[in-house]
């Protein structure tokens, strides 16, 4: 029987993904398939989805074995009451490596104080020498696919890395903490704080005024996770008082970030437009093909979202 695979991400993704998906499926040994943007719902065996894609009502896709999200974050789809099939999120080598590069770059920017020389070409000979990475404490909230790899890269550079997650972990070179006490400790030592948590009811406003106050004076915040992790008003106030020296923000409650949002003009904020890391079509297609192979072989799917946890 021909395997019916519906591509239900936004239209511009189709030309980007069609070729890599076909190649990946063939390389995986799947040759009898129909990959298309329009298939009668009851015939669909597998579907590739993305937030704001054309399928918002999953009810008629009665025989679909799994919906595979092109994004790592699933907050825009997991709450859909019509989603009756398992949901796989994107864990992709290209996405992970992109995040490692972005996080490492922004940590190094702040650690080395690069701005002073990039923006300070004013004839003054400033000789401030930054500490070594091993004297710089970096905390990562979220030790999943992305947080753990970022922690590994920062540890390789000899940063003093602490990580925090929901469940206990044991990762080489990372001081792993969990629970409320662990969070307090993780924040209290964070000269540079990286947020790589998912957006769930439990993580919303996790960084509120009280928790911001736990950070050391002059801490740096780097948020490539999700906008709702931070109480924006509390962050702006902490930036105004100087308690937080700088925030580099890639994600926001409203995206694109509205032109009049105070983050744009705040002197201690760097805005990047949700570009920390992107799913890469070649590597992501291999993950999708592997999950379809697993579905056909009756093996468990990779990277399934736990609906109770919301990530
Ligand atoms: P993941 O593998 O699911 O990891 C999530 C981590 O967060 C896990 O360590 C998890 O703990 C922890 N966590 C979840 N809820 C928690 C809670 N209530 N308290 C403490 N820790 C909690 O996700 P990922 O692939 O690393 O991705 C992380 C997030 O990055 C995504 O959800 C997405 O929002 C964001 N992202 C952003 C971009 C971008 O371009 N800006 C790109 C990709 C992803 P356990 O390990 O104990 O489960």
XYZ file of C-alpha atoms and ligand atoms in Angstrom:
359
model
C 0.000 0.000 0.000
C 1.271 3.450 -0.879
C 2.156 5.423 2.268
C 0.248 8.710 2.276
C 2.230 11.603 3.743
C 0.539 14.982 4.038
C 2.783 18.052 4.128
C 0.703 20.442 6.227
C 3.216 23.191 6.996
C 2.905 26.656 5.446
C 3.127 26.954 1.641
C 6.635 28.502 1.467
C 8.041 25.449 3.262
C 6.897 23.078 0.507
C 9.533 23.929 -2.141
C 12.131 23.934 0.616
C 11.199 20.516 2.030
C 9.805 18.527 -0.895
C 13.170 17.486 -2.378
C 14.979 16.766 0.917
C 11.969 14.792 2.219
C 11.746 12.652 -0.928
C 15.492 11.929 -0.776
C 15.406 11.160 2.932
C 12.452 8.777 2.527
C 14.176 6.971 -0.337
C 17.437 6.749 1.603
C 15.478 5.244 4.493
C 14.227 2.528 2.121
C 10.704 3.904 1.718
C 9.915 3.984 -1.998
C 6.144 3.522 -2.281
C 4.846 6.805 -0.912
C 2.739 9.765 -1.911
C 4.085 13.007 -0.441
C 1.660 15.846 -1.145
C 0.011 18.964 0.193
C -3.481 17.738 -0.530
C -4.631 14.213 0.384
C -8.126 13.090 1.422
C -7.967 13.310 5.243
C -9.055 9.727 5.980
C -6.245 8.421 3.708
C -3.432 10.261 5.487
C -0.966 7.935 7.273
C 1.519 10.579 8.477
C 1.495 14.345 8.540
C 4.165 17.025 8.755
C 2.810 20.051 10.608
C 3.931 23.483 11.751
C 2.367 26.214 13.878
C -0.093 28.251 11.798
C -0.147 25.532 9.121
C -3.262 24.859 7.032
C -4.555 22.012 9.241
C -6.098 23.342 12.435
C -8.804 20.672 12.766
C -7.210 17.225 13.070
C -10.538 15.404 13.542
C -10.898 14.038 9.985
C -7.355 12.600 9.912
C -8.637 9.465 11.579
C -5.941 7.082 10.343
C -2.935 9.345 10.830
C -0.354 7.573 13.007
C 1.652 10.623 14.056
C 1.818 14.377 13.449
C 5.420 15.568 13.123
C 6.038 19.195 14.029
C 8.736 21.087 12.116
C 9.438 23.142 15.241
C 11.013 22.154 18.559
C 8.448 24.233 20.476
C 4.939 22.768 20.457
C 2.978 25.282 22.550
C 0.900 26.385 19.547
C -0.293 22.900 18.714
C -0.291 20.793 21.895
C -3.401 22.533 23.252
C -5.426 21.896 20.076
C -8.424 19.880 21.343
C -8.791 18.084 17.991
C -5.259 16.658 18.109
C -6.042 12.968 18.654
C -2.856 11.398 17.265
C 0.622 11.384 18.884
C 2.659 14.535 18.280
C 6.401 14.420 17.615
C 8.418 17.595 18.076
C 11.489 18.484 16.049
C 14.843 17.350 17.317
C 17.212 18.032 14.458
C 20.994 18.018 14.331
C 21.033 21.267 12.325
C 18.638 22.993 14.736
C 20.717 21.892 17.724
C 24.052 22.957 16.259
C 22.580 26.308 15.217
C 21.422 26.919 18.793
C 24.812 25.928 20.192
C 26.495 28.469 17.896
C 24.007 31.251 18.717
C 24.156 30.709 22.478
C 27.940 30.360 22.533
C 28.328 33.508 20.426
C 26.109 35.602 22.677
C 27.649 34.225 25.880
C 31.124 35.074 24.544
C 29.968 38.565 23.509
C 28.962 39.378 27.068
C 31.756 37.425 28.747
C 34.450 39.214 26.749
C 32.685 42.598 26.860
C 33.008 42.860 23.080
C 30.566 45.766 22.843
C 33.048 48.124 24.493
C 35.362 47.773 21.495
C 32.757 47.319 18.750
C 30.834 50.456 19.778
C 33.549 52.329 21.662
C 35.871 53.531 18.876
C 36.338 56.926 20.498
C 40.104 57.287 20.811
C 40.231 56.022 24.394
C 42.674 53.165 25.075
C 40.592 50.849 27.326
C 42.582 47.949 28.688
C 40.043 46.101 30.801
C 40.913 42.405 30.645
C 37.935 40.039 31.076
C 38.185 37.056 33.415
C 38.800 33.643 31.931
C 35.786 31.506 31.090
C 36.623 29.234 34.016
C 35.983 32.219 36.284
C 32.607 32.988 34.676
C 29.486 31.289 35.970
C 26.831 30.532 33.376
C 23.456 28.990 34.212
C 21.207 27.308 31.671
C 17.537 26.812 32.562
C 16.425 23.754 30.578
C 18.733 20.793 30.021
C 16.903 19.148 27.132
C 18.194 18.565 23.607
C 19.285 22.178 23.237
C 20.216 23.169 26.781
C 22.397 20.090 27.327
C 24.299 20.624 24.049
C 24.806 24.318 24.795
C 26.035 23.386 28.258
C 28.449 20.882 26.743
C 29.869 23.503 24.354
C 30.244 26.097 27.135
C 31.876 23.480 29.354
C 34.292 22.710 26.515
C 35.279 26.393 26.576
C 35.791 25.946 30.343
C 32.888 28.100 31.530
C 31.638 27.204 34.997
C 28.283 25.766 33.914
C 25.205 25.116 36.042
C 21.993 23.704 34.566
C 18.463 23.334 35.861
C 15.696 21.022 34.690
C 12.408 19.493 35.885
C 13.843 16.040 36.540
C 17.274 15.267 38.064
C 20.132 14.915 35.562
C 23.752 13.889 35.523
C 25.621 15.542 32.662
C 29.414 15.652 32.396
C 30.891 19.067 33.189
C 27.540 20.589 34.213
C 26.398 21.117 37.792
C 22.849 19.785 37.388
C 20.099 21.109 39.660
C 16.343 20.656 39.800
C 13.381 21.654 41.926
C 12.591 24.992 43.574
C 15.722 24.986 45.776
C 17.811 24.090 42.756
C 16.331 27.009 40.847
C 17.204 29.431 43.635
C 20.772 28.170 43.648
C 21.008 28.162 39.851
C 19.824 31.777 39.691
C 21.919 33.056 42.584
C 25.159 32.088 40.837
C 24.186 33.075 37.276
C 26.426 35.827 35.972
C 25.084 34.875 32.564
C 21.663 33.192 32.396
C 20.491 31.290 29.309
C 16.810 30.313 29.004
C 16.142 27.127 27.050
C 12.876 26.010 28.597
C 9.696 25.248 26.653
C 6.620 27.438 26.996
C 4.196 25.539 29.236
C 1.755 26.608 31.967
C 4.497 25.698 34.497
C 7.204 27.830 32.882
C 5.142 30.933 32.065
C 6.572 33.983 33.890
C 9.137 31.718 35.543
C 11.480 34.695 35.524
C 9.317 37.138 37.476
C 10.406 40.044 39.694
C 11.156 37.769 42.644
C 13.346 35.402 40.639
C 15.043 38.237 38.761
C 16.012 39.613 42.181
C 17.782 36.295 42.949
C 20.256 36.896 40.111
C 23.570 38.544 40.983
C 23.834 42.312 40.495
C 24.764 43.019 36.865
C 23.662 39.619 35.504
C 23.154 39.073 31.787
C 20.049 37.309 30.431
C 20.028 35.496 27.103
C 16.616 34.173 26.045
C 16.382 31.963 22.961
C 13.687 29.816 24.682
C 10.268 31.474 24.563
C 9.001 34.995 25.332
C 6.439 34.042 28.013
C 9.210 32.609 30.229
C 9.908 36.216 31.288
C 7.648 38.760 32.987
C 8.457 41.601 30.572
C 7.525 44.432 32.907
C 9.666 42.978 35.691
C 12.605 42.593 33.318
C 12.312 46.180 32.069
C 12.296 47.408 35.666
C 15.341 45.272 36.550
C 17.140 46.629 33.460
C 16.264 50.213 34.424
C 17.745 49.811 37.893
C 20.837 48.105 36.451
C 20.249 44.934 38.471
C 20.208 43.193 35.096
C 22.998 44.661 32.979
C 21.782 43.410 29.608
C 19.159 41.154 28.034
C 19.633 39.521 24.653
C 16.167 38.417 23.574
C 15.340 36.285 20.549
C 11.748 35.352 21.415
C 8.747 37.395 22.534
C 5.136 37.079 23.597
C 4.114 38.785 20.368
C 6.112 38.033 17.227
C 7.095 39.948 15.209
C 7.906 42.226 18.157
C 5.717 45.345 17.609
C 7.622 48.415 16.404
C 6.696 50.398 19.507
C 7.718 47.719 22.005
C 10.043 49.206 24.653
C 12.542 46.396 24.129
C 13.523 47.840 20.735
C 14.730 51.126 22.162
C 16.053 50.017 25.532
C 19.820 50.669 25.669
C 20.423 47.454 27.613
C 18.472 45.139 25.328
C 19.505 43.351 22.165
C 16.578 42.121 20.073
C 17.086 39.348 17.547
C 14.059 38.294 15.466
C 13.554 34.650 16.503
C 16.585 33.552 14.521
C 18.553 31.792 17.255
C 18.115 28.543 15.420
C 16.071 27.265 12.517
C 15.039 23.728 11.605
C 17.302 22.718 8.693
C 15.476 20.987 5.853
C 18.156 18.352 5.065
C 18.678 17.111 8.618
C 15.045 17.563 9.696
C 13.879 15.498 6.707
C 16.043 12.608 7.911
C 14.316 12.732 11.314
C 10.865 12.764 9.686
C 11.777 9.876 7.366
C 13.130 7.867 10.295
C 9.885 8.340 12.202
C 7.860 7.177 9.190
C 10.136 4.129 8.890
C 9.509 3.433 12.568
C 5.766 3.782 12.088
C 5.834 1.284 9.237
C 8.024 -1.125 11.225
C 5.803 -0.873 14.312
C 8.666 0.665 16.335
C 8.158 3.505 18.835
C 8.263 7.019 17.387
C 11.098 9.363 18.267
C 10.680 12.672 20.122
C 7.057 12.287 21.169
C 5.556 15.120 23.180
C 4.028 14.257 26.553
C 0.593 15.930 26.444
C 0.485 16.088 30.255
C 3.806 17.932 30.476
C 3.122 20.036 27.377
C 6.588 19.562 25.855
P 13.436 19.716 25.404
O 14.414 18.734 24.910
O 12.017 19.319 25.557
O 14.001 20.251 26.811
C 13.263 21.062 27.655
C 14.017 21.206 28.965
O 13.266 22.067 29.824
C 14.169 19.869 29.701
O 15.421 19.800 30.352
C 13.048 19.919 30.724
O 13.283 19.178 31.904
C 13.055 21.397 31.065
N 11.759 21.790 31.640
C 10.536 21.746 31.072
N 9.593 22.183 31.929
C 10.257 22.501 33.072
C 9.849 22.984 34.327
N 8.554 23.238 34.615
N 10.786 23.195 35.269
C 12.091 22.918 35.027
N 12.569 22.456 33.848
C 11.633 22.246 32.890
O 13.425 21.022 24.491
P 14.610 21.579 23.550
O 14.609 20.866 22.259
O 15.857 21.635 24.336
O 14.050 23.053 23.256
C 13.842 23.970 24.321
C 13.035 25.147 23.817
O 13.850 25.967 22.983
C 11.858 24.790 22.909
O 10.732 24.383 23.655
C 11.610 26.098 22.204
O 10.718 26.862 22.986
C 12.989 26.771 22.182
N 13.554 26.902 20.828
C 13.821 28.147 20.354
C 14.380 28.306 19.090
C 14.741 29.670 18.567
O 15.103 29.818 17.408
N 14.682 30.700 19.388
C 14.653 27.174 18.303
C 14.353 25.925 18.818
C 13.812 25.781 20.083
P 13.418 17.578 31.847
O 14.749 17.325 31.160
O 13.438 17.190 33.256
O 12.255 17.068 31.055
